[in-house]
């Protein structure tokens, strides 16, 4: 058996392990098995698609998109990854919401690292309301609650995380801490012990004393009456004097305690007022940070979304759409090591062909008389190939045709000063009237 066949068999075995664990909602264990499967055979499409589903289930939508994009690159027809991607894109606003959730999580992590735990908690609370299945966010929020010794709230967060990923080791470790500090661990231990030790009592387990005899009904009544009489006598001679003597001292003690309680509550109210002011300030700062993040359209997830659209346009051989999306995509954030080869291939192809397509689109716009559109295409072409002197000259012509002579002369002057030996230098001088 050759090495390739052996690797595929091992990969399939790990895929089966991952599938079984996923069915048991052991998503962390399933992800580990599927990653091993892909290490042995990266073309195992079923393993990669399932890994993407797991990432999506635990709230890591960006990682899910990355796996499905790679899967489509390896298998372009009959691939479920295409359906998964389309399903996400068809949900209005879902990808934007997931993008913002990832940003909020990263910002919360940054707050936590910089001792701004209150801001981190505020941001995470809002985020998990929108995406309760984001396991890492629930774990981070639980850890912050544990640090503040609010073990009940931590337990709620971990309960949500374990609903999604039943055997997540980190969530289980945090849950053990929360249970230990809320008494739940002892209760569960006692229930478990009773469950294994209790048995129903049998008739022969009852031991009767030698002097035992059954009472008649009259004897029972007499015994009860005698007990009541003895109780009344004891109350009158023993208990009542003691109660009467202690009433005065107890009243004085209660008054003293009441005054102390009033003073203590006054101090607590002052402290709460200060905390309320601090919380209001923190809330305003968090809202400002959140607004800044929401207004930022260049998030990582949106770049993944554009990358998906670029690959779909490549498959449809729609180069116009490819180049338009390419110049709007920030490839610097797609550096997770998973998509490096795909990004490098796209960038290489655009460097060779993309700028020419944009130049042609600009020429077509000029023919239609759409000067602003033409300039936009020419500028985008220069983003890919900045030293394309012909495009610089065309931008100058476009501005001159639109009556903006000053701007046109800037482009012509750039050619004359910085590219005097180019074939367009003489034409630029002519346009400037030299």
mmCIF file of C-alpha atoms in Angstrom, residues 97-379:
data_model
loop_
_atom_site.group_PDB
_atom_site.id
_atom_site.type_symbol
_atom_site.label_atom_id
_atom_site.label_comp_id
_atom_site.label_asym_id
_atom_site.label_seq_id
_atom_site.Cartn_x
_atom_site.Cartn_y
_atom_site.Cartn_z
ATOM 1 C CA UNK A 97 -23.943 40.556 12.995
ATOM 2 C CA UNK A 98 -21.359 37.759 13.200
ATOM 3 C CA UNK A 99 -18.659 40.204 12.110
ATOM 4 C CA UNK A 100 -19.614 42.641 14.875
ATOM 5 C CA UNK A 101 -19.728 39.785 17.409
ATOM 6 C CA UNK A 102 -16.153 38.798 16.526
ATOM 7 C CA UNK A 103 -15.044 42.430 16.900
ATOM 8 C CA UNK A 104 -16.786 42.761 20.262
ATOM 9 C CA UNK A 105 -15.130 39.579 21.499
ATOM 10 C CA UNK A 106 -11.685 40.788 20.442
ATOM 11 C CA UNK A 107 -12.304 44.203 22.003
ATOM 12 C CA UNK A 108 -13.519 42.557 25.226
ATOM 13 C CA UNK A 109 -10.395 40.418 25.302
ATOM 14 C CA UNK A 110 -8.323 43.559 24.899
ATOM 15 C CA UNK A 111 -10.234 45.277 27.719
ATOM 16 C CA UNK A 112 -9.684 42.259 29.989
ATOM 17 C CA UNK A 113 -5.936 42.216 29.257
ATOM 18 C CA UNK A 114 -5.720 45.941 30.091
ATOM 19 C CA UNK A 115 -7.563 45.715 33.446
ATOM 20 C CA UNK A 116 -10.810 47.171 32.055
ATOM 21 C CA UNK A 117 -12.874 44.189 33.165
ATOM 22 C CA UNK A 118 -16.087 46.161 33.721
ATOM 23 C CA UNK A 119 -16.063 47.323 30.094
ATOM 24 C CA UNK A 120 -15.285 43.783 28.957
ATOM 25 C CA UNK A 121 -18.268 42.432 30.896
ATOM 26 C CA UNK A 122 -20.634 45.092 29.495
ATOM 27 C CA UNK A 123 -19.542 44.375 25.934
ATOM 28 C CA UNK A 124 -19.701 40.587 26.338
ATOM 29 C CA UNK A 125 -23.146 40.714 27.937
ATOM 30 C CA UNK A 126 -24.531 42.469 24.865
ATOM 31 C CA UNK A 127 -22.691 40.204 22.497
ATOM 32 C CA UNK A 128 -23.860 36.894 24.005
ATOM 33 C CA UNK A 129 -27.442 38.153 23.914
ATOM 34 C CA UNK A 130 -27.129 38.300 20.123
ATOM 35 C CA UNK A 131 -25.018 35.133 19.748
ATOM 36 C CA UNK A 132 -25.504 32.882 22.809
ATOM 37 C CA UNK A 133 -23.746 30.019 21.002
ATOM 38 C CA UNK A 134 -20.405 31.907 20.877
ATOM 39 C CA UNK A 135 -18.621 29.501 23.239
ATOM 40 C CA UNK A 136 -15.390 31.496 23.648
ATOM 41 C CA UNK A 137 -17.359 34.622 24.584
ATOM 42 C CA UNK A 138 -19.400 32.717 27.177
ATOM 43 C CA UNK A 139 -16.181 31.294 28.639
ATOM 44 C CA UNK A 140 -14.505 34.706 28.821
ATOM 45 C CA UNK A 141 -17.583 36.253 30.445
ATOM 46 C CA UNK A 142 -17.727 33.375 32.946
ATOM 47 C CA UNK A 143 -14.029 33.821 33.766
ATOM 48 C CA UNK A 144 -14.589 37.528 34.456
ATOM 49 C CA UNK A 145 -17.544 36.693 36.696
ATOM 50 C CA UNK A 146 -15.413 34.130 38.564
ATOM 51 C CA UNK A 147 -12.703 36.748 39.034
ATOM 52 C CA UNK A 148 -15.345 39.007 40.614
ATOM 53 C CA UNK A 149 -16.622 36.027 42.680
ATOM 54 C CA UNK A 150 -20.048 36.148 41.032
ATOM 55 C CA UNK A 151 -20.211 32.398 40.657
ATOM 56 C CA UNK A 152 -23.947 32.169 39.952
ATOM 57 C CA UNK A 153 -23.704 34.328 36.819
ATOM 58 C CA UNK A 154 -20.576 32.434 35.795
ATOM 59 C CA UNK A 155 -22.522 29.191 36.075
ATOM 60 C CA UNK A 156 -25.255 30.527 33.790
ATOM 61 C CA UNK A 157 -22.711 31.461 31.104
ATOM 62 C CA UNK A 158 -21.013 28.069 31.348
ATOM 63 C CA UNK A 159 -24.367 26.298 31.188
ATOM 64 C CA UNK A 160 -24.992 28.004 27.827
ATOM 65 C CA UNK A 161 -21.497 27.095 26.603
ATOM 66 C CA UNK A 162 -21.909 23.438 27.611
ATOM 67 C CA UNK A 163 -25.310 23.288 25.880
ATOM 68 C CA UNK A 164 -23.430 23.958 22.642
ATOM 69 C CA UNK A 165 -20.172 22.063 23.334
ATOM 70 C CA UNK A 166 -21.070 19.447 25.935
ATOM 71 C CA UNK A 167 -17.560 18.256 26.817
ATOM 72 C CA UNK A 168 -15.585 21.468 26.370
ATOM 73 C CA UNK A 169 -12.691 20.985 28.840
ATOM 74 C CA UNK A 170 -12.228 24.672 29.676
ATOM 75 C CA UNK A 171 -15.936 25.219 30.277
ATOM 76 C CA UNK A 172 -16.066 22.098 32.464
ATOM 77 C CA UNK A 173 -13.084 23.318 34.509
ATOM 78 C CA UNK A 174 -14.704 26.724 35.063
ATOM 79 C CA UNK A 175 -18.036 25.063 35.882
ATOM 80 C CA UNK A 176 -16.353 22.947 38.588
ATOM 81 C CA UNK A 177 -15.048 26.176 40.174
ATOM 82 C CA UNK A 178 -18.488 27.801 39.978
ATOM 83 C CA UNK A 179 -20.227 24.770 41.491
ATOM 84 C CA UNK A 180 -17.660 24.494 44.281
ATOM 85 C CA UNK A 181 -18.297 28.090 45.295
ATOM 86 C CA UNK A 182 -22.086 27.940 45.090
ATOM 87 C CA UNK A 183 -22.491 24.642 46.957
ATOM 88 C CA UNK A 184 -23.717 22.834 43.862
ATOM 89 C CA UNK A 185 -20.739 20.476 43.875
ATOM 90 C CA UNK A 186 -21.539 19.173 47.379
ATOM 91 C CA UNK A 187 -25.233 18.815 46.534
ATOM 92 C CA UNK A 188 -24.456 16.801 43.401
ATOM 93 C CA UNK A 189 -21.941 14.671 45.286
ATOM 94 C CA UNK A 190 -24.531 13.909 47.991
ATOM 95 C CA UNK A 191 -27.179 13.052 45.388
ATOM 96 C CA UNK A 192 -24.747 10.737 43.637
ATOM 97 C CA UNK A 193 -23.821 9.017 46.897
ATOM 98 C CA UNK A 194 -27.474 8.523 47.842
ATOM 99 C CA UNK A 195 -28.270 7.179 44.402
ATOM 100 C CA UNK A 196 -25.704 4.387 44.808
ATOM 101 C CA UNK A 197 -26.105 3.649 48.557
ATOM 102 C CA UNK A 198 -29.857 3.792 49.199
ATOM 103 C CA UNK A 199 -31.929 0.645 49.272
ATOM 104 C CA UNK A 200 -35.491 -0.028 50.313
ATOM 105 C CA UNK A 201 -35.881 -1.256 53.918
ATOM 106 C CA UNK A 202 -37.119 -4.824 54.233
ATOM 107 C CA UNK A 203 -39.441 -6.184 56.911
ATOM 108 C CA UNK A 204 -36.662 -8.143 58.592
ATOM 109 C CA UNK A 205 -34.599 -4.952 58.925
ATOM 110 C CA UNK A 206 -36.942 -3.671 61.683
ATOM 111 C CA UNK A 207 -35.608 -4.553 65.139
ATOM 112 C CA UNK A 208 -38.146 -4.580 67.995
ATOM 113 C CA UNK A 209 -36.958 -4.081 71.598
ATOM 114 C CA UNK A 210 -37.699 -6.966 74.047
ATOM 115 C CA UNK A 211 -40.011 -4.805 76.180
ATOM 116 C CA UNK A 212 -42.087 -3.661 73.248
ATOM 117 C CA UNK A 213 -45.837 -4.085 73.421
ATOM 118 C CA UNK A 214 -48.614 -2.436 71.542
ATOM 119 C CA UNK A 215 -50.567 0.358 73.246
ATOM 120 C CA UNK A 216 -54.306 0.360 73.322
ATOM 121 C CA UNK A 217 -56.223 3.420 72.157
ATOM 122 C CA UNK A 218 -57.046 4.603 75.726
ATOM 123 C CA UNK A 219 -53.437 4.291 76.813
ATOM 124 C CA UNK A 220 -52.310 6.443 73.879
ATOM 125 C CA UNK A 221 -54.745 9.233 74.763
ATOM 126 C CA UNK A 222 -53.640 9.229 78.412
ATOM 127 C CA UNK A 223 -49.984 9.414 77.409
ATOM 128 C CA UNK A 224 -50.640 12.435 75.184
ATOM 129 C CA UNK A 225 -52.547 14.284 77.942
ATOM 130 C CA UNK A 226 -49.789 13.627 80.464
ATOM 131 C CA UNK A 227 -47.210 15.019 78.083
ATOM 132 C CA UNK A 228 -49.210 18.202 77.556
ATOM 133 C CA UNK A 229 -49.561 18.784 81.317
ATOM 134 C CA UNK A 230 -45.834 18.344 81.881
ATOM 135 C CA UNK A 231 -45.096 20.752 79.029
ATOM 136 C CA UNK A 232 -47.318 23.499 80.513
ATOM 137 C CA UNK A 233 -45.750 23.121 83.968
ATOM 138 C CA UNK A 234 -42.232 23.326 82.531
ATOM 139 C CA UNK A 235 -43.142 26.428 80.520
ATOM 140 C CA UNK A 236 -44.556 28.257 83.582
ATOM 141 C CA UNK A 237 -41.776 27.493 86.062
ATOM 142 C CA UNK A 238 -38.708 27.354 83.828
ATOM 143 C CA UNK A 239 -39.169 29.232 80.573
ATOM 144 C CA UNK A 240 -41.484 32.158 81.401
ATOM 145 C CA UNK A 241 -39.286 33.832 84.076
ATOM 146 C CA UNK A 242 -36.289 33.681 81.800
ATOM 147 C CA UNK A 243 -38.191 35.281 78.926
ATOM 148 C CA UNK A 244 -39.563 38.032 81.160
ATOM 149 C CA UNK A 245 -36.111 38.887 82.538
ATOM 150 C CA UNK A 246 -34.483 39.068 79.105
ATOM 151 C CA UNK A 247 -37.119 41.241 77.366
ATOM 152 C CA UNK A 248 -35.615 44.508 78.528
ATOM 153 C CA UNK A 249 -32.021 43.677 77.602
ATOM 154 C CA UNK A 250 -33.106 42.256 74.233
ATOM 155 C CA UNK A 251 -35.053 45.434 73.428
ATOM 156 C CA UNK A 252 -32.011 47.579 74.182
ATOM 157 C CA UNK A 253 -29.807 45.341 72.027
ATOM 158 C CA UNK A 254 -32.254 45.493 69.113
ATOM 159 C CA UNK A 255 -32.294 49.311 69.229
ATOM 160 C CA UNK A 256 -28.499 49.399 69.170
ATOM 161 C CA UNK A 257 -28.353 47.002 66.247
ATOM 162 C CA UNK A 258 -30.981 49.008 64.393
ATOM 163 C CA UNK A 259 -28.913 52.184 64.683
ATOM 164 C CA UNK A 260 -25.807 50.341 63.476
ATOM 165 C CA UNK A 261 -27.777 48.935 60.540
ATOM 166 C CA UNK A 262 -29.010 52.403 59.579
ATOM 167 C CA UNK A 263 -25.461 53.730 59.609
ATOM 168 C CA UNK A 264 -24.221 50.760 57.611
ATOM 169 C CA UNK A 265 -26.976 51.159 55.013
ATOM 170 C CA UNK A 266 -26.135 54.843 54.664
ATOM 171 C CA UNK A 267 -22.520 53.927 53.907
ATOM 172 C CA UNK A 268 -23.652 51.264 51.432
ATOM 173 C CA UNK A 269 -25.946 53.753 49.668
ATOM 174 C CA UNK A 270 -23.063 56.196 49.301
ATOM 175 C CA UNK A 271 -20.859 53.425 47.903
ATOM 176 C CA UNK A 272 -23.608 52.319 45.498
ATOM 177 C CA UNK A 273 -24.044 55.884 44.280
ATOM 178 C CA UNK A 274 -20.331 56.069 43.529
ATOM 179 C CA UNK A 275 -20.473 52.709 41.737
ATOM 180 C CA UNK A 276 -23.479 53.915 39.749
ATOM 181 C CA UNK A 277 -21.565 56.980 38.607
ATOM 182 C CA UNK A 278 -18.561 54.828 37.642
ATOM 183 C CA UNK A 279 -20.842 52.365 35.829
ATOM 184 C CA UNK A 280 -22.529 55.182 33.903
ATOM 185 C CA UNK A 281 -19.130 56.487 32.815
ATOM 186 C CA UNK A 282 -18.022 52.983 31.835
ATOM 187 C CA UNK A 283 -21.289 52.452 29.956
ATOM 188 C CA UNK A 284 -20.764 55.645 27.952
ATOM 189 C CA UNK A 285 -17.201 54.635 27.118
ATOM 190 C CA UNK A 286 -18.319 51.141 26.086
ATOM 191 C CA UNK A 287 -21.088 52.570 23.896
ATOM 192 C CA UNK A 288 -18.590 54.904 22.236
ATOM 193 C CA UNK A 289 -16.225 52.015 21.577
ATOM 194 C CA UNK A 290 -19.093 49.899 20.295
ATOM 195 C CA UNK A 291 -20.285 52.678 17.968
ATOM 196 C CA UNK A 292 -16.758 53.036 16.601
ATOM 197 C CA UNK A 293 -16.579 49.307 15.950
ATOM 198 C CA UNK A 294 -20.027 49.164 14.344
ATOM 199 C CA UNK A 295 -19.139 52.017 12.001
ATOM 200 C CA UNK A 296 -16.014 50.193 10.837
ATOM 201 C CA UNK A 297 -16.920 48.300 7.661
ATOM 202 C CA UNK A 298 -13.503 46.718 7.189
ATOM 203 C CA UNK A 299 -13.960 43.893 9.666
ATOM 204 C CA UNK A 300 -12.317 40.532 9.210
ATOM 205 C CA UNK A 301 -15.568 38.738 8.506
ATOM 206 C CA UNK A 302 -16.589 41.228 5.797
ATOM 207 C CA UNK A 303 -13.228 40.607 4.096
ATOM 208 C CA UNK A 304 -13.915 36.859 4.157
ATOM 209 C CA UNK A 305 -17.291 37.609 2.604
ATOM 210 C CA UNK A 306 -15.635 39.583 -0.211
ATOM 211 C CA UNK A 307 -13.149 36.756 -0.707
ATOM 212 C CA UNK A 308 -16.048 34.331 -1.181
ATOM 213 C CA UNK A 309 -17.573 36.694 -3.764
ATOM 214 C CA UNK A 310 -14.211 36.994 -5.575
ATOM 215 C CA UNK A 311 -13.898 33.211 -5.868
ATOM 216 C CA UNK A 312 -17.492 32.915 -7.086
ATOM 217 C CA UNK A 313 -16.807 35.589 -9.732
ATOM 218 C CA UNK A 314 -13.668 33.690 -10.825
ATOM 219 C CA UNK A 315 -15.743 30.544 -11.255
ATOM 220 C CA UNK A 316 -18.247 32.496 -13.360
ATOM 221 C CA UNK A 317 -15.322 34.008 -15.358
ATOM 222 C CA UNK A 318 -16.666 37.459 -14.492
ATOM 223 C CA UNK A 319 -13.352 39.343 -14.360
ATOM 224 C CA UNK A 320 -15.022 42.747 -14.091
ATOM 225 C CA UNK A 321 -16.588 41.747 -10.770
ATOM 226 C CA UNK A 322 -13.343 40.109 -9.628
ATOM 227 C CA UNK A 323 -11.255 43.266 -10.080
ATOM 228 C CA UNK A 324 -13.893 45.538 -8.542
ATOM 229 C CA UNK A 325 -14.085 43.377 -5.427
ATOM 230 C CA UNK A 326 -10.321 42.907 -5.312
ATOM 231 C CA UNK A 327 -9.509 46.595 -4.916
ATOM 232 C CA UNK A 328 -12.082 46.853 -2.088
ATOM 233 C CA UNK A 329 -10.700 43.896 -0.104
ATOM 234 C CA UNK A 330 -8.159 44.259 2.695
ATOM 235 C CA UNK A 331 -6.093 41.100 2.283
ATOM 236 C CA UNK A 332 -3.823 42.042 5.183
ATOM 237 C CA UNK A 333 -6.446 40.793 7.680
ATOM 238 C CA UNK A 334 -6.744 37.403 5.942
ATOM 239 C CA UNK A 335 -3.461 36.210 7.398
ATOM 240 C CA UNK A 336 -4.574 33.286 9.559
ATOM 241 C CA UNK A 337 -2.237 30.891 7.739
ATOM 242 C CA UNK A 338 -5.142 28.883 6.331
ATOM 243 C CA UNK A 339 -5.841 30.952 3.207
ATOM 244 C CA UNK A 340 -2.304 32.138 2.430
ATOM 245 C CA UNK A 341 -1.969 30.115 -0.786
ATOM 246 C CA UNK A 342 -5.411 31.216 -2.062
ATOM 247 C CA UNK A 343 -4.745 34.896 -1.329
ATOM 248 C CA UNK A 344 -1.269 34.702 -2.908
ATOM 249 C CA UNK A 345 -2.719 33.173 -6.090
ATOM 250 C CA UNK A 346 -5.377 35.918 -6.377
ATOM 251 C CA UNK A 347 -2.840 38.688 -5.781
ATOM 252 C CA UNK A 348 -0.478 37.248 -8.381
ATOM 253 C CA UNK A 349 -3.239 36.993 -10.978
ATOM 254 C CA UNK A 350 -4.412 40.548 -10.287
ATOM 255 C CA UNK A 351 -0.861 41.892 -10.550
ATOM 256 C CA UNK A 352 -0.609 40.331 -14.010
ATOM 257 C CA UNK A 353 -4.118 40.907 -15.362
ATOM 258 C CA UNK A 354 -6.297 42.904 -12.974
ATOM 259 C CA UNK A 355 -4.996 46.385 -13.711
ATOM 260 C CA UNK A 356 -5.601 45.869 -17.442
ATOM 261 C CA UNK A 357 -9.256 44.919 -16.867
ATOM 262 C CA UNK A 358 -9.795 48.059 -14.798
ATOM 263 C CA UNK A 359 -8.119 50.181 -17.475
ATOM 264 C CA UNK A 360 -10.467 48.700 -20.079
ATOM 265 C CA UNK A 361 -13.472 49.474 -17.870
ATOM 266 C CA UNK A 362 -12.207 53.064 -17.595
ATOM 267 C CA UNK A 363 -11.830 53.324 -21.382
ATOM 268 C CA UNK A 364 -15.404 52.100 -21.835
ATOM 269 C CA UNK A 365 -16.679 54.681 -19.329
ATOM 270 C CA UNK A 366 -14.805 57.446 -21.166
ATOM 271 C CA UNK A 367 -16.451 56.355 -24.427
ATOM 272 C CA UNK A 368 -19.851 56.651 -22.743
ATOM 273 C CA UNK A 369 -18.932 60.128 -21.478
ATOM 274 C CA UNK A 370 -18.929 59.025 -17.811
ATOM 275 C CA UNK A 371 -15.840 60.916 -16.728
ATOM 276 C CA UNK A 372 -16.189 60.357 -12.957
ATOM 277 C CA UNK A 373 -16.700 56.611 -13.446
ATOM 278 C CA UNK A 374 -13.705 56.453 -15.801
ATOM 279 C CA UNK A 375 -11.443 58.250 -13.308
ATOM 280 C CA UNK A 376 -12.583 55.856 -10.542
ATOM 281 C CA UNK A 377 -11.623 52.804 -12.651
ATOM 282 C CA UNK A 378 -8.290 54.364 -13.630
ATOM 283 C CA UNK A 379 -7.488 55.142 -9.989
#
